[in-house]
Structures are given as structure tokens and as C-alpha cells.
PDB file of C-alpha atoms in Angstrom:
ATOM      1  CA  UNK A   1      98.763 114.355 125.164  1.00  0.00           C
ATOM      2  CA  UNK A   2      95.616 114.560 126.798  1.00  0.00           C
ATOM      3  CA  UNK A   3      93.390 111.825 128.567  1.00  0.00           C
ATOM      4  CA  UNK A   4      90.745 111.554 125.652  1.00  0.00           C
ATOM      5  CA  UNK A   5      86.886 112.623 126.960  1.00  0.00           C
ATOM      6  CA  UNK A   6      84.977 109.459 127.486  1.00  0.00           C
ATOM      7  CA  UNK A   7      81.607 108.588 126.277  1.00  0.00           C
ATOM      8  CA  UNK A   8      80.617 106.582 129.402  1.00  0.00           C
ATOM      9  CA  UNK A   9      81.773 105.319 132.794  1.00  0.00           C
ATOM     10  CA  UNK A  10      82.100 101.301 131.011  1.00  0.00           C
ATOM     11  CA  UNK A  11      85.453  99.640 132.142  1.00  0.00           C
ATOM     12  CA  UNK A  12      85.888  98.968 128.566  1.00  0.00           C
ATOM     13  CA  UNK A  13      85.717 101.898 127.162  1.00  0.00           C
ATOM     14  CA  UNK A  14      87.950 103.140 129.546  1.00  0.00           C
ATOM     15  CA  UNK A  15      90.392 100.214 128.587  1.00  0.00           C
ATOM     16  CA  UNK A  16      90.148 101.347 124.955  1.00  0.00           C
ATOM     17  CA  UNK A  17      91.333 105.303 125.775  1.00  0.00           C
ATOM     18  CA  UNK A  18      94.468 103.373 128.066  1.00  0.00           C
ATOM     19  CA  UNK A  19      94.757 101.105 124.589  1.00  0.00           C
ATOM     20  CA  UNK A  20      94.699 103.092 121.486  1.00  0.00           C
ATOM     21  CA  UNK A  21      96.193 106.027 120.322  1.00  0.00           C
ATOM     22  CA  UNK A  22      93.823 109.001 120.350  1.00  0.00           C
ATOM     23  CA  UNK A  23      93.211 108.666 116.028  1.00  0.00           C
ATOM     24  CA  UNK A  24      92.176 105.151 116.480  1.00  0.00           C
ATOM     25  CA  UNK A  25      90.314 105.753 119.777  1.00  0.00           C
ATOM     26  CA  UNK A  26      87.853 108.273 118.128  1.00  0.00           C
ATOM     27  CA  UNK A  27      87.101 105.089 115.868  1.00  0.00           C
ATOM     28  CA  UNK A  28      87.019 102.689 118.539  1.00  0.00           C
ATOM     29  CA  UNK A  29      84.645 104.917 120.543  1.00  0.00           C
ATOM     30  CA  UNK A  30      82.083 105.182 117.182  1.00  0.00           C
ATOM     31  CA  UNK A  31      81.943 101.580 117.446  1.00  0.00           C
ATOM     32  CA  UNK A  32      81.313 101.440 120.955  1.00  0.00           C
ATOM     33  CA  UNK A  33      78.680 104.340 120.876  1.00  0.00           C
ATOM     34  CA  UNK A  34      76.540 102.769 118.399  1.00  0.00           C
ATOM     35  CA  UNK A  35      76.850  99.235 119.898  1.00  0.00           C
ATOM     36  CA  UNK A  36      75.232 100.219 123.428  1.00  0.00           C
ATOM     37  CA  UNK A  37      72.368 102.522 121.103  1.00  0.00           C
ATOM     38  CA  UNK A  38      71.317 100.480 117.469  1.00  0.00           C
ATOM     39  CA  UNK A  39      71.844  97.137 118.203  1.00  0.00           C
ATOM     40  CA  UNK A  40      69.612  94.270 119.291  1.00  0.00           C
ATOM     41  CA  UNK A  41      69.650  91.026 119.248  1.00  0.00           C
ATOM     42  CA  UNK A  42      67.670  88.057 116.779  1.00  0.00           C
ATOM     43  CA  UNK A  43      68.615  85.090 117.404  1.00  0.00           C
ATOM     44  CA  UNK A  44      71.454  82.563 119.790  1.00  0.00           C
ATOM     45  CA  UNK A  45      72.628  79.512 119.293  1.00  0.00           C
ATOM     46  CA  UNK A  46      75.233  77.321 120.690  1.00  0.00           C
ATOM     47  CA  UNK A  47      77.652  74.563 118.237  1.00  0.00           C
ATOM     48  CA  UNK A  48      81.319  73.123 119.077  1.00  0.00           C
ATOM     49  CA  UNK A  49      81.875  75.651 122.315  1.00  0.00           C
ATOM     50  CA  UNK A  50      80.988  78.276 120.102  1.00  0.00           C
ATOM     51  CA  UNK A  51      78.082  81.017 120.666  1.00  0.00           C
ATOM     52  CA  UNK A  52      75.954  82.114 117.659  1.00  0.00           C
ATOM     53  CA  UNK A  53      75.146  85.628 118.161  1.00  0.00           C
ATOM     54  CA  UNK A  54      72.762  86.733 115.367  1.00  0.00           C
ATOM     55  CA  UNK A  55      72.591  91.043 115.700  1.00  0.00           C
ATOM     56  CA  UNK A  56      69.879  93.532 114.114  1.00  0.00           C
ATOM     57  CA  UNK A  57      71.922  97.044 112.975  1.00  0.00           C
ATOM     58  CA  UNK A  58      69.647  99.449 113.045  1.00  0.00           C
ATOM     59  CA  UNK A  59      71.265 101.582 111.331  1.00  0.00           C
ATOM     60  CA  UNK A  60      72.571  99.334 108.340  1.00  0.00           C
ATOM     61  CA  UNK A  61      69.161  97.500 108.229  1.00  0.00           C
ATOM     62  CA  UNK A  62      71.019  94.052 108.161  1.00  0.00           C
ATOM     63  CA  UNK A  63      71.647  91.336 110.558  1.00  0.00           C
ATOM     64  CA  UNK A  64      74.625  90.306 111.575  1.00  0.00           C
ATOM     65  CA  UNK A  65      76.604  86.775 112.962  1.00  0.00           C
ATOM     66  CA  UNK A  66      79.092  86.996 115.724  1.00  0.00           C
ATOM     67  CA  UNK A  67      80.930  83.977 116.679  1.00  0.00           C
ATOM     68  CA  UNK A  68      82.373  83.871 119.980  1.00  0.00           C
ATOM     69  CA  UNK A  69      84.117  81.687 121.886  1.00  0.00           C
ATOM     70  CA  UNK A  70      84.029  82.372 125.897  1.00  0.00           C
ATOM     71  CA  UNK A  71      86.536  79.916 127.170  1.00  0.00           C
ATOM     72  CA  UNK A  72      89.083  81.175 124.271  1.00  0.00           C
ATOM     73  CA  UNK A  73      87.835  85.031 124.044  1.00  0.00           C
ATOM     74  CA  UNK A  74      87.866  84.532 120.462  1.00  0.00           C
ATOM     75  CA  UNK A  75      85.590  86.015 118.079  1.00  0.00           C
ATOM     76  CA  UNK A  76      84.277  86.714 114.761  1.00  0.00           C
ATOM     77  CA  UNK A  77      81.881  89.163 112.990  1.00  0.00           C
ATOM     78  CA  UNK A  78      80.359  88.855 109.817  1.00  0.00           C
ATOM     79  CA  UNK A  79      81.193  92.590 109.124  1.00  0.00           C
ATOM     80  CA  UNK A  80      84.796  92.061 108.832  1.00  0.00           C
ATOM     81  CA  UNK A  81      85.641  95.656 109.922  1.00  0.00           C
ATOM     82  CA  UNK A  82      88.478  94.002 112.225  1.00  0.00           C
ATOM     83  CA  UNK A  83      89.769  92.223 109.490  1.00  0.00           C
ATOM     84  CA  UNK A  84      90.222  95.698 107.363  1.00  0.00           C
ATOM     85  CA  UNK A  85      90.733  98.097 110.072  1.00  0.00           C
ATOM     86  CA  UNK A  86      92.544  96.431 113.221  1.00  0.00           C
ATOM     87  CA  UNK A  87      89.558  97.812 115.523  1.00  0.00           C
ATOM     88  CA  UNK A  88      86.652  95.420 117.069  1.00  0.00           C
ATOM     89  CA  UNK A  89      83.476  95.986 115.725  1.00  0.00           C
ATOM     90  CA  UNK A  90      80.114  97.491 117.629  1.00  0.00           C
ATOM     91  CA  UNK A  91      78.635  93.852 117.099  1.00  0.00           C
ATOM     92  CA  UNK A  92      82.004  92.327 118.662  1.00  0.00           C
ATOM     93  CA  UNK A  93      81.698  95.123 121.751  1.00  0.00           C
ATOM     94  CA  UNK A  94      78.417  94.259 121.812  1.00  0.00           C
ATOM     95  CA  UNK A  95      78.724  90.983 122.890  1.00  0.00           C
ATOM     96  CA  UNK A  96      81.530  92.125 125.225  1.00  0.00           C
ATOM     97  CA  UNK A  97      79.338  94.241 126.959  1.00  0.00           C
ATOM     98  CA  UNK A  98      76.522  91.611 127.102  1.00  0.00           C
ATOM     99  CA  UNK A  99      79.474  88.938 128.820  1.00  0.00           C
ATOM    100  CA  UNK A 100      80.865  91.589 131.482  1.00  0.00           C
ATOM    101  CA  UNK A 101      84.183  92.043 129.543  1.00  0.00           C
ATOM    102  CA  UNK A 102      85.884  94.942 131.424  1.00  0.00           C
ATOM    103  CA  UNK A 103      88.776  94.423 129.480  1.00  0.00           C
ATOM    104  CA  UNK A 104      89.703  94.254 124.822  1.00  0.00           C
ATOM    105  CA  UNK A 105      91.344  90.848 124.964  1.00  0.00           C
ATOM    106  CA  UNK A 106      94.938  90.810 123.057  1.00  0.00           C
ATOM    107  CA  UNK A 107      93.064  88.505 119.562  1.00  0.00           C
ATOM    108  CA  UNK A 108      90.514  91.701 119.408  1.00  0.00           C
ATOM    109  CA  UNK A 109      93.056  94.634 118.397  1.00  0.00           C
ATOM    110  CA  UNK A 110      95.767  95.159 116.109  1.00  0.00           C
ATOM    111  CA  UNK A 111      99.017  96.107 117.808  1.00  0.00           C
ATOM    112  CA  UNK A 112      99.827  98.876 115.727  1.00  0.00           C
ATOM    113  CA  UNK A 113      97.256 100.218 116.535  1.00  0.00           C
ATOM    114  CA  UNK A 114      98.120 100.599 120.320  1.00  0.00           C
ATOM    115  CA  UNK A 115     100.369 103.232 122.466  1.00  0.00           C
ATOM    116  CA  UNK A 116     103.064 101.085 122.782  1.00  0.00           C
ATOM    117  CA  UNK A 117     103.494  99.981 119.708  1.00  0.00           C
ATOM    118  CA  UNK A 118     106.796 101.433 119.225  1.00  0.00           C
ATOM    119  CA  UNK A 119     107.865 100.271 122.624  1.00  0.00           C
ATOM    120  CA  UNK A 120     110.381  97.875 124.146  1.00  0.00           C
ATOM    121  CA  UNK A 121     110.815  97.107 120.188  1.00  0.00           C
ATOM    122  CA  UNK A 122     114.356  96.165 119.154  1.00  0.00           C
ATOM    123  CA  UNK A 123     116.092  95.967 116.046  1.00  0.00           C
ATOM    124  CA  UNK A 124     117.248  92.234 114.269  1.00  0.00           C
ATOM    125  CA  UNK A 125     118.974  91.313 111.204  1.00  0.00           C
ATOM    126  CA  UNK A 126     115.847  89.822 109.730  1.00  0.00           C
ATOM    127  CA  UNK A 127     113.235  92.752 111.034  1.00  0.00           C
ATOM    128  CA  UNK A 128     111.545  94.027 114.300  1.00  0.00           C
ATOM    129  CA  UNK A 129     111.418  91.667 117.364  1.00  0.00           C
ATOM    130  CA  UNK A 130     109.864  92.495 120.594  1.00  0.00           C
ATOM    131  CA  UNK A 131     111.180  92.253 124.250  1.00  0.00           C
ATOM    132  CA  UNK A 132     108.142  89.129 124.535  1.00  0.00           C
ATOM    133  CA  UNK A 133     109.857  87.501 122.120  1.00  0.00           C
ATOM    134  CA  UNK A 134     113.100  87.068 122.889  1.00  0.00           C
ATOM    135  CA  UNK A 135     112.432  83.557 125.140  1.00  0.00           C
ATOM    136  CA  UNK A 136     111.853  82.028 121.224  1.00  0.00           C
ATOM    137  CA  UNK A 137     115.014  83.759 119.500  1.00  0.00           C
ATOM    138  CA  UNK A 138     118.491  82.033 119.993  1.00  0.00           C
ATOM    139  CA  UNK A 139     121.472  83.617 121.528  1.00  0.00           C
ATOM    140  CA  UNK A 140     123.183  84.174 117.934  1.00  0.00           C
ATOM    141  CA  UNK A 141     120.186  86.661 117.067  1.00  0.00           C
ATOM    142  CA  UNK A 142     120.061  88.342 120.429  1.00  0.00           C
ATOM    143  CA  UNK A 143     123.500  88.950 119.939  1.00  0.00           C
ATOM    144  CA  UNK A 144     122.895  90.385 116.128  1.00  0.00           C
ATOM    145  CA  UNK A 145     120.077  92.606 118.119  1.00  0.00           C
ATOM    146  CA  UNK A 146     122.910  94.170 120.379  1.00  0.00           C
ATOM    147  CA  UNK A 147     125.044  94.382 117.551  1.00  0.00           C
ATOM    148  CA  UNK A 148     122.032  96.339 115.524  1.00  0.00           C
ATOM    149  CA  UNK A 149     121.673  98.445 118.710  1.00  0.00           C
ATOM    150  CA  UNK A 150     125.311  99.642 118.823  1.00  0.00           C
ATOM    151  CA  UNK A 151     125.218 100.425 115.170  1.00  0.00           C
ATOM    152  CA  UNK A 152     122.634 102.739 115.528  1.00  0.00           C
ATOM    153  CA  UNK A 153     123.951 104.527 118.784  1.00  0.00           C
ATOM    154  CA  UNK A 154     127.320 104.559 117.120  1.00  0.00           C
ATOM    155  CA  UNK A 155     125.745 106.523 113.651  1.00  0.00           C
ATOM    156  CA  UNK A 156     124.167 109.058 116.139  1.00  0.00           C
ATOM    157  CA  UNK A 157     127.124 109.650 117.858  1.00  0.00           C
ATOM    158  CA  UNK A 158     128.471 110.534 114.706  1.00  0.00           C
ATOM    159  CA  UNK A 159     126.335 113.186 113.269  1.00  0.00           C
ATOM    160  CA  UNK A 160     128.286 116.152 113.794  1.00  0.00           C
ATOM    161  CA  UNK A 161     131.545 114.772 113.978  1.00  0.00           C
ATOM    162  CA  UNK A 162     134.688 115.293 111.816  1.00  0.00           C
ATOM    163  CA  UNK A 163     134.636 113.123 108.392  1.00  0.00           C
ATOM    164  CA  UNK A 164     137.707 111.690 109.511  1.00  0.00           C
ATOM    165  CA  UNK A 165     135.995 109.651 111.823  1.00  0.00           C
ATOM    166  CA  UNK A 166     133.532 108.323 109.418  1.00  0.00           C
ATOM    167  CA  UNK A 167     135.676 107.136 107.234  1.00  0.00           C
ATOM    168  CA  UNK A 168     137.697 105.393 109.924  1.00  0.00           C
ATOM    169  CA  UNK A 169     134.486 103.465 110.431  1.00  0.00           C
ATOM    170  CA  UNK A 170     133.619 102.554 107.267  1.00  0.00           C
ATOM    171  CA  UNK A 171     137.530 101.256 106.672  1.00  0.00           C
ATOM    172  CA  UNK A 172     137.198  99.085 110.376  1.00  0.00           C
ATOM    173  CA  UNK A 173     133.792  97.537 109.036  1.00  0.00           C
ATOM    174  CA  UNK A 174     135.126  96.629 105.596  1.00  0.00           C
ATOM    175  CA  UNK A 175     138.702  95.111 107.029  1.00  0.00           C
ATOM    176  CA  UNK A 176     136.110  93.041 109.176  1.00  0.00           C
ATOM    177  CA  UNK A 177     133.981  91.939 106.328  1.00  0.00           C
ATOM    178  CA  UNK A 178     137.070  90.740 103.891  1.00  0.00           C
ATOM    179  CA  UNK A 179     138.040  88.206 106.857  1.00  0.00           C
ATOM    180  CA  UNK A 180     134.577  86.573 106.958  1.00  0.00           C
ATOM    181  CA  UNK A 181     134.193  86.855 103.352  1.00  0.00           C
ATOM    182  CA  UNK A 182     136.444  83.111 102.828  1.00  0.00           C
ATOM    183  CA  UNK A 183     134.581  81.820 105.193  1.00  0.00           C
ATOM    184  CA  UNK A 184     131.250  82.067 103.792  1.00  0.00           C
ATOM    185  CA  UNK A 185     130.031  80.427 100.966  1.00  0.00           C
ATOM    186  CA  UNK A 186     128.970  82.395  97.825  1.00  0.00           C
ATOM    187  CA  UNK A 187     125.098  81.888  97.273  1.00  0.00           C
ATOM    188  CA  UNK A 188     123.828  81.111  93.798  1.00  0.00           C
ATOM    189  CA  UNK A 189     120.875  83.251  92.382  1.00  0.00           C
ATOM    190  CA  UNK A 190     118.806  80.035  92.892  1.00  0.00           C
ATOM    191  CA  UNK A 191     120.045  79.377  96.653  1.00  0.00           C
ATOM    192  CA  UNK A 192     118.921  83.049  97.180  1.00  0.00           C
ATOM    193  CA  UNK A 193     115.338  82.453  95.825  1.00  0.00           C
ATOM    194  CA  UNK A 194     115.130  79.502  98.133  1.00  0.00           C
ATOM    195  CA  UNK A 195     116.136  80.913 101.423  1.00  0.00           C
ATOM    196  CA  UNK A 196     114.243  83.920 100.371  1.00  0.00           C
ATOM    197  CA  UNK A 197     110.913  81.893 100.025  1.00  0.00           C
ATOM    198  CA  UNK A 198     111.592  78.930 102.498  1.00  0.00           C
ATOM    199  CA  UNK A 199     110.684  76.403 100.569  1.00  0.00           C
ATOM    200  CA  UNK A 200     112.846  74.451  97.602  1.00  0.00           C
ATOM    201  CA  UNK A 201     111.781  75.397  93.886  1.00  0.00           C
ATOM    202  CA  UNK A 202     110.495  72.318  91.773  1.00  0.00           C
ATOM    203  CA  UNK A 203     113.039  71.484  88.943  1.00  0.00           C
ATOM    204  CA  UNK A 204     110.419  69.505  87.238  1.00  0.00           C
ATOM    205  CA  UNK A 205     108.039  72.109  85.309  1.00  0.00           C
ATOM    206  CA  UNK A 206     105.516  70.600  82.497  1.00  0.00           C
ATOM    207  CA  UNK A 207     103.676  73.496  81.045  1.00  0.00           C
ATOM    208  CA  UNK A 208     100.885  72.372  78.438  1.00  0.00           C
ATOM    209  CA  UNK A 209      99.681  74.065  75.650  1.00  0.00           C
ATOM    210  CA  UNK A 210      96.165  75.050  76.225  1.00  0.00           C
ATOM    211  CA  UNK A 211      92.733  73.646  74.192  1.00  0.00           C
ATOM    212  CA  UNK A 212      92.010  74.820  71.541  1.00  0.00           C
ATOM    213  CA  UNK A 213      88.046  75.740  71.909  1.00  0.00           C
ATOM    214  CA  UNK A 214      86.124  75.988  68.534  1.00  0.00           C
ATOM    215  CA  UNK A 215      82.942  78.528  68.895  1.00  0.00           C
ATOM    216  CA  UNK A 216      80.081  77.751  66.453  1.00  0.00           C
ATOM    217  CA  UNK A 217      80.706  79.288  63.338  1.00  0.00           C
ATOM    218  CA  UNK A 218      84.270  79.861  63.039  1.00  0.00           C
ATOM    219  CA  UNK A 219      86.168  79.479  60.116  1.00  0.00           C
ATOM    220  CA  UNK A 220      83.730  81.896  58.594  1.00  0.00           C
ATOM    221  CA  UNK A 221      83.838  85.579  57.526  1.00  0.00           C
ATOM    222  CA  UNK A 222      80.778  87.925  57.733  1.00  0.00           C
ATOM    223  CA  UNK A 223      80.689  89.814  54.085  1.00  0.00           C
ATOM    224  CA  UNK A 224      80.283  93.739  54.806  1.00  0.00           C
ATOM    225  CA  UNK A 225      77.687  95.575  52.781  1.00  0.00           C
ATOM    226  CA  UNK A 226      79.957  96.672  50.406  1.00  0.00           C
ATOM    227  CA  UNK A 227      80.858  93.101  48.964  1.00  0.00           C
ATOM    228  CA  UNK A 228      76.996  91.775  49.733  1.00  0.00           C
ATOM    229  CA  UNK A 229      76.301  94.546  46.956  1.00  0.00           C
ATOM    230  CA  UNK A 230      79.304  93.271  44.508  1.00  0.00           C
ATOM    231  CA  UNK A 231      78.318  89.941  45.069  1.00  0.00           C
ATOM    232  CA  UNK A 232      74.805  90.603  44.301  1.00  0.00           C
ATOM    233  CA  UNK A 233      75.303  92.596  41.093  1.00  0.00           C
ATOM    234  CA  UNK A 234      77.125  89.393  39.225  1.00  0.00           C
ATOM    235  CA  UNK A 235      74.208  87.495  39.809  1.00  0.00           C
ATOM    236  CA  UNK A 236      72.076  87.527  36.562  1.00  0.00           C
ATOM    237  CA  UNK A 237      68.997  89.396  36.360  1.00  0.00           C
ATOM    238  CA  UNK A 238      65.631  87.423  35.776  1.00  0.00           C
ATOM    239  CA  UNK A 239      61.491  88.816  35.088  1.00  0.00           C
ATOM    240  CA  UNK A 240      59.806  89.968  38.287  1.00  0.00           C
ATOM    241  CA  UNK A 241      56.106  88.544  38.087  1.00  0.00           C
ATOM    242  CA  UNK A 242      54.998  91.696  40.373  1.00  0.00           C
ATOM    243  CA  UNK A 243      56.825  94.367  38.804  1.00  0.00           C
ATOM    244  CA  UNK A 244      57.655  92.953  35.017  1.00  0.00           C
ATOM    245  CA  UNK A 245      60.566  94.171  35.390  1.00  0.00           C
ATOM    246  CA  UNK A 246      64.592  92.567  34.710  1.00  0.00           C
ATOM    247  CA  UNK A 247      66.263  92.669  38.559  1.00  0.00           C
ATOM    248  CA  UNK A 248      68.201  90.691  40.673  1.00  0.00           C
ATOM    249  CA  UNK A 249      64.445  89.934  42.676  1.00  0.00           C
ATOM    250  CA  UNK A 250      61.803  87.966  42.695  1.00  0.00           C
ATOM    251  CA  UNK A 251      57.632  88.619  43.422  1.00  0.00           C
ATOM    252  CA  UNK A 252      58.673  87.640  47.125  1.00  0.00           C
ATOM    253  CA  UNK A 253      61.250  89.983  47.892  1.00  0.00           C
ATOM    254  CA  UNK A 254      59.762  92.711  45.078  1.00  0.00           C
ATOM    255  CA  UNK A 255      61.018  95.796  46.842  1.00  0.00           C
ATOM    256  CA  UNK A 256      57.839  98.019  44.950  1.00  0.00           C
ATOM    257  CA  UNK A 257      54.213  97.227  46.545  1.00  0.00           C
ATOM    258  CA  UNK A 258      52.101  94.427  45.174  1.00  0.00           C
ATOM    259  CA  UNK A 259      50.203  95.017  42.175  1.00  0.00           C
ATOM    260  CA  UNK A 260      46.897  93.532  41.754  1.00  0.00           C
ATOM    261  CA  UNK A 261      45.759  92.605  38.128  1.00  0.00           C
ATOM    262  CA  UNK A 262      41.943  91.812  37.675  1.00  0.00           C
ATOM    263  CA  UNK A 263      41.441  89.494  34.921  1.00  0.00           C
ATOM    264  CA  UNK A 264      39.920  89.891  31.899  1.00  0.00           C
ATOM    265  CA  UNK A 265      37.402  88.982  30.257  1.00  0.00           C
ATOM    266  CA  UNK A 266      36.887  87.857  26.887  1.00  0.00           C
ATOM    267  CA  UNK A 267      33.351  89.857  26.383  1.00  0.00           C
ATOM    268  CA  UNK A 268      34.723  93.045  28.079  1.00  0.00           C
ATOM    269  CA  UNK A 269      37.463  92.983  24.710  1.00  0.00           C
ATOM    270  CA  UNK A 270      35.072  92.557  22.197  1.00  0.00           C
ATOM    271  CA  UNK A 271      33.340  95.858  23.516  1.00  0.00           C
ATOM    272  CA  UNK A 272      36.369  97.784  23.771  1.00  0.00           C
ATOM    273  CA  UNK A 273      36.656  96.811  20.127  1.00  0.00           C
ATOM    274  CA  UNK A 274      33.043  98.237  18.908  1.00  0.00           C
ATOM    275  CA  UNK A 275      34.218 101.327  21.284  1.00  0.00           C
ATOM    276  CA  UNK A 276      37.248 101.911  19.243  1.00  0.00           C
ATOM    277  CA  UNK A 277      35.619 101.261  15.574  1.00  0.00           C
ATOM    278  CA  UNK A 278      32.549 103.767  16.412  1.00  0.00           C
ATOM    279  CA  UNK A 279      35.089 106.066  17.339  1.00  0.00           C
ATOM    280  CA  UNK A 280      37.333 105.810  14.354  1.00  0.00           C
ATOM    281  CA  UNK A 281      34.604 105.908  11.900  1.00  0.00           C
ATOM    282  CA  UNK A 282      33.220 109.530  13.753  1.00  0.00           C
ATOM    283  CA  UNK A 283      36.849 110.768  13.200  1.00  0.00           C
ATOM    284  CA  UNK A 284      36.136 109.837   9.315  1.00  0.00           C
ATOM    285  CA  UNK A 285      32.792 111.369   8.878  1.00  0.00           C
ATOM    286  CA  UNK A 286      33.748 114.720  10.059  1.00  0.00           C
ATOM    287  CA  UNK A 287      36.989 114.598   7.809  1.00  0.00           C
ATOM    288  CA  UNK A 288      34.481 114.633   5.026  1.00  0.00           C
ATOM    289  CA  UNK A 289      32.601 117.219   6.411  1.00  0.00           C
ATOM    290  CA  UNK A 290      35.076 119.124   6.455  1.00  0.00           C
ATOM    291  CA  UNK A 291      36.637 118.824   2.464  1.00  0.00           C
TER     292      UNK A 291
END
């Protein structure tokens, strides 16, 4: 592949191109764009060997914290984007740049990230180890990682071959296996879990049942229309004083509007009375008239 274009002449961007492959580089090179054109800086401060690095992102709108350490190179953003992504920040190359960093120190970048990722990386019984590590691995595993190497050179030397020859393999490997089987003690599904966690399970489990919480009200069930209505139509039925009429209400509840009676008066009868008489005794007098 080609040498990516670079943005600027910065020893640090140039460290990121040598760095990163050319998918993460484009990211790494956002990063570094926007931290020499958006950010500024609010505030410093200095605690416990640590610098307090408080950065305005222009275009977030937000300040930012970056912790840094200069005698350990290590640092932190309040962004987290190395935390989820593997790839420093434009607040963490900020601060870079502001120190004279000409170089990504090895605590700012994810390794799998990187060109040689995938380099000087041999093969283990319990995963991948690299070449660095092989000081802090003893000789029974270096010797498993030769063993691992040979297996896999052997299987490509095989592809294409007669079947003969695999299955002269596979009988060598088991004849091999059913001598160390005797010697090796039979693990228990238990003993598995263990090794397989690191750590010994407890024997001693006490599991409680849980409280039971009691919510205000409980015990009780709301009545749905339906029985409100049955349970309302046993009741028996008494005299409304608004309506005078035989219902399961009252005058305060009286579903009809509120009738107003005037009261009456004892002279007003007496003259409806003399009305009534004068009229009756008209109705007489033309009866006669009239035979």
C-alpha cells in the first residue's frame, strides 16, 4: 500500500501514518485535524504529579478534562473515545502537541490497531503470545509454541497430499495421546470450572428468600362498573327531597337539576279558592241558559 497523504509536516502525525493501518489512520488524522483547529484551552491545574487540562470544543460546545501525567506519559480524557475506539482523542493530541510529543507513546493506542499487529505473533496452547513476551513464559510453553508452530506447517504441507497420509497422522497423534492418557488425571466438571475461572468456587451458598413489601392498599380489589351497578341496584330505594321521586339517590347526588319551590302562602289559597267557586258557578248559570 501506499504512504497515506499527510495533513501537516508534525512529527506526530507522521508517527501516526508509520503507526496505524490506513482505516484507522483516516480516524486518527480527524482527531488530529480538529485538535490543532477547534480547540482552546480554559483552565490548568496541577494535583499528585498530575496536570489538569480543562479544553473548550468548539465544535461540541463542551469543555473537556484531560489528565496527564508527564513523567509517566499517561493520560486521560473525559471523552472516553480511547476507551471505545483504541485511538487518542483531539483533546489527548492536543496536549501532545502543546508538550512537544514527536512521538504516540505505547499507553495511547490500541495494538490492534497498529501495522504490526499480526507480527512476530506466535501461537500457544492457551492463546496468542508475542515475541516481547516470551522473557515471562517458561520453557514448557515455549516449547508448546514450537510444537503449535510445527502443527500448523505440518497441516499446510498436507493440503494436496494423498489421504493416506492424513490418516497416518491422525493414527501417530492418537497412539501418542493413549500413552499420556494414564498419566493424567481425569478432571471433574467442578475442577474444570475452577481452572477455567482461577479462583475456587464457595461450597457454602445461603440464598434468602426475599421481603415481602406490602404497597398501601393491597389485599383489596377495585369493583369494575359492571358490579358497582349490581351492587348498587340491591340497595333499597328511598324519597328524593329534590326530585320526589323513589331512587337509589339522595337531594345531594340528585342526578336531575335543583328544583326551587316558593312557599306558599296561606292568603294566596284562600283566593285560588274564590277563583275556582266564581268559576264553577259561571259554568252553572249558562247551563241554565241554555235548557
Amino acid at each position: 500500500q501506499s504512504a497515506p497523504q499527510l495533513f501537516s509536516k508534525s512529527a506526530l502525525e507522521s508517527d501516526g501514518a508509520r503507526l496505524f493501518t490506513h482505516a484507522v489512520f483516516e480516524e486518527f488524522q480527524e482527531e488530529y485535524k480538529c485538535s490543532t483547529n477547534t480547540l482552546t484551552s480554559r483552565g490548568f491545574s496541577e494535583s499528585n504529579n498530575m496536570e489538569l487540562n480543562t479544553v473548550k470544543d468548539a465544535l461540541r460546545n463542551r469543555n473537556f478534562i484531560v489528565q496527564y501525567n508527564p513523567g509517566t506519559l499517561e493520560i486521560s480524557c473525559t471523552c472516553k473515545l480511547f476507551e471505545r475506539r483504541g485511538v487518542p482523542c483531539r483533546h489527548i493530541l492536543w496536549i501532545y502537541l502543546g508538550n512537544g510529543l514527536e512521538k504516540i507513546p505505547e499507553s495511547s493506542f490500541a495494538k490492534r490497531w497498529t501495522k504490526d499487529a499480526l507480527r512476530d505473533i506466535k501461537s500457544n496452547h492457551k492463546g496468542c503470545v508475542g515475541v516481547g513476551d516470551v522473557d515471562i513464559i517458561d520453557k514448557k510453553q515455549i516449547e508448546m509454541t514450537k510444537l503449535w508452530s510445527e502443527v500448523h506447517e505440518t497441516m499446510g504441507v498436507l493440503i494436496g497430499r494423498e489421504k493416506e497420509h492424513v490418516e497416518d497422522l491422525c493414527k501417530l497423534i492418537k497412539e501418542f495421546r493413549e500413552k499420556l492418557l494414564p498419566s493424567v488425571p481425569a478432571m471433574t466438571k467442578h475442577q474444570e470450572l475452577e481452572e477455567l475461572l482461577g479462583c475456587a468456587t464457595n461450597n457454602e451458598i445461603t440464598i434468602l428468600p426475599p421481603k415481602i413489601s406490602k404497597n398501601k392498599g393491597s389485599g383489596k380489589r377495585m369493583l369494575s362498573n359492571k358490579a358497582k351497578a349490581v351492587a348498587c341496584a340491591r340497595k333499597p330505594k328511598r324519597m328524593c327531597n329534590n326530585c320526589k321521586q323513589m331512587a337509589h339517590h339522595d337531594k345531594r347526588n340528585c342526578p336531575n337539576p335543583f328544583v326551587e319551590r316558593p312557599p306558599q302562602n296561606v292568603d294566596d289559597g284562600e283566593e285560588e279558592e274564590e277563583e275556582e267557586e266564581e268559576e264553577e258557578e259561571e259554568e252553572n248559570e249558562d247551563d241554565e241558559l241554555e235548557d
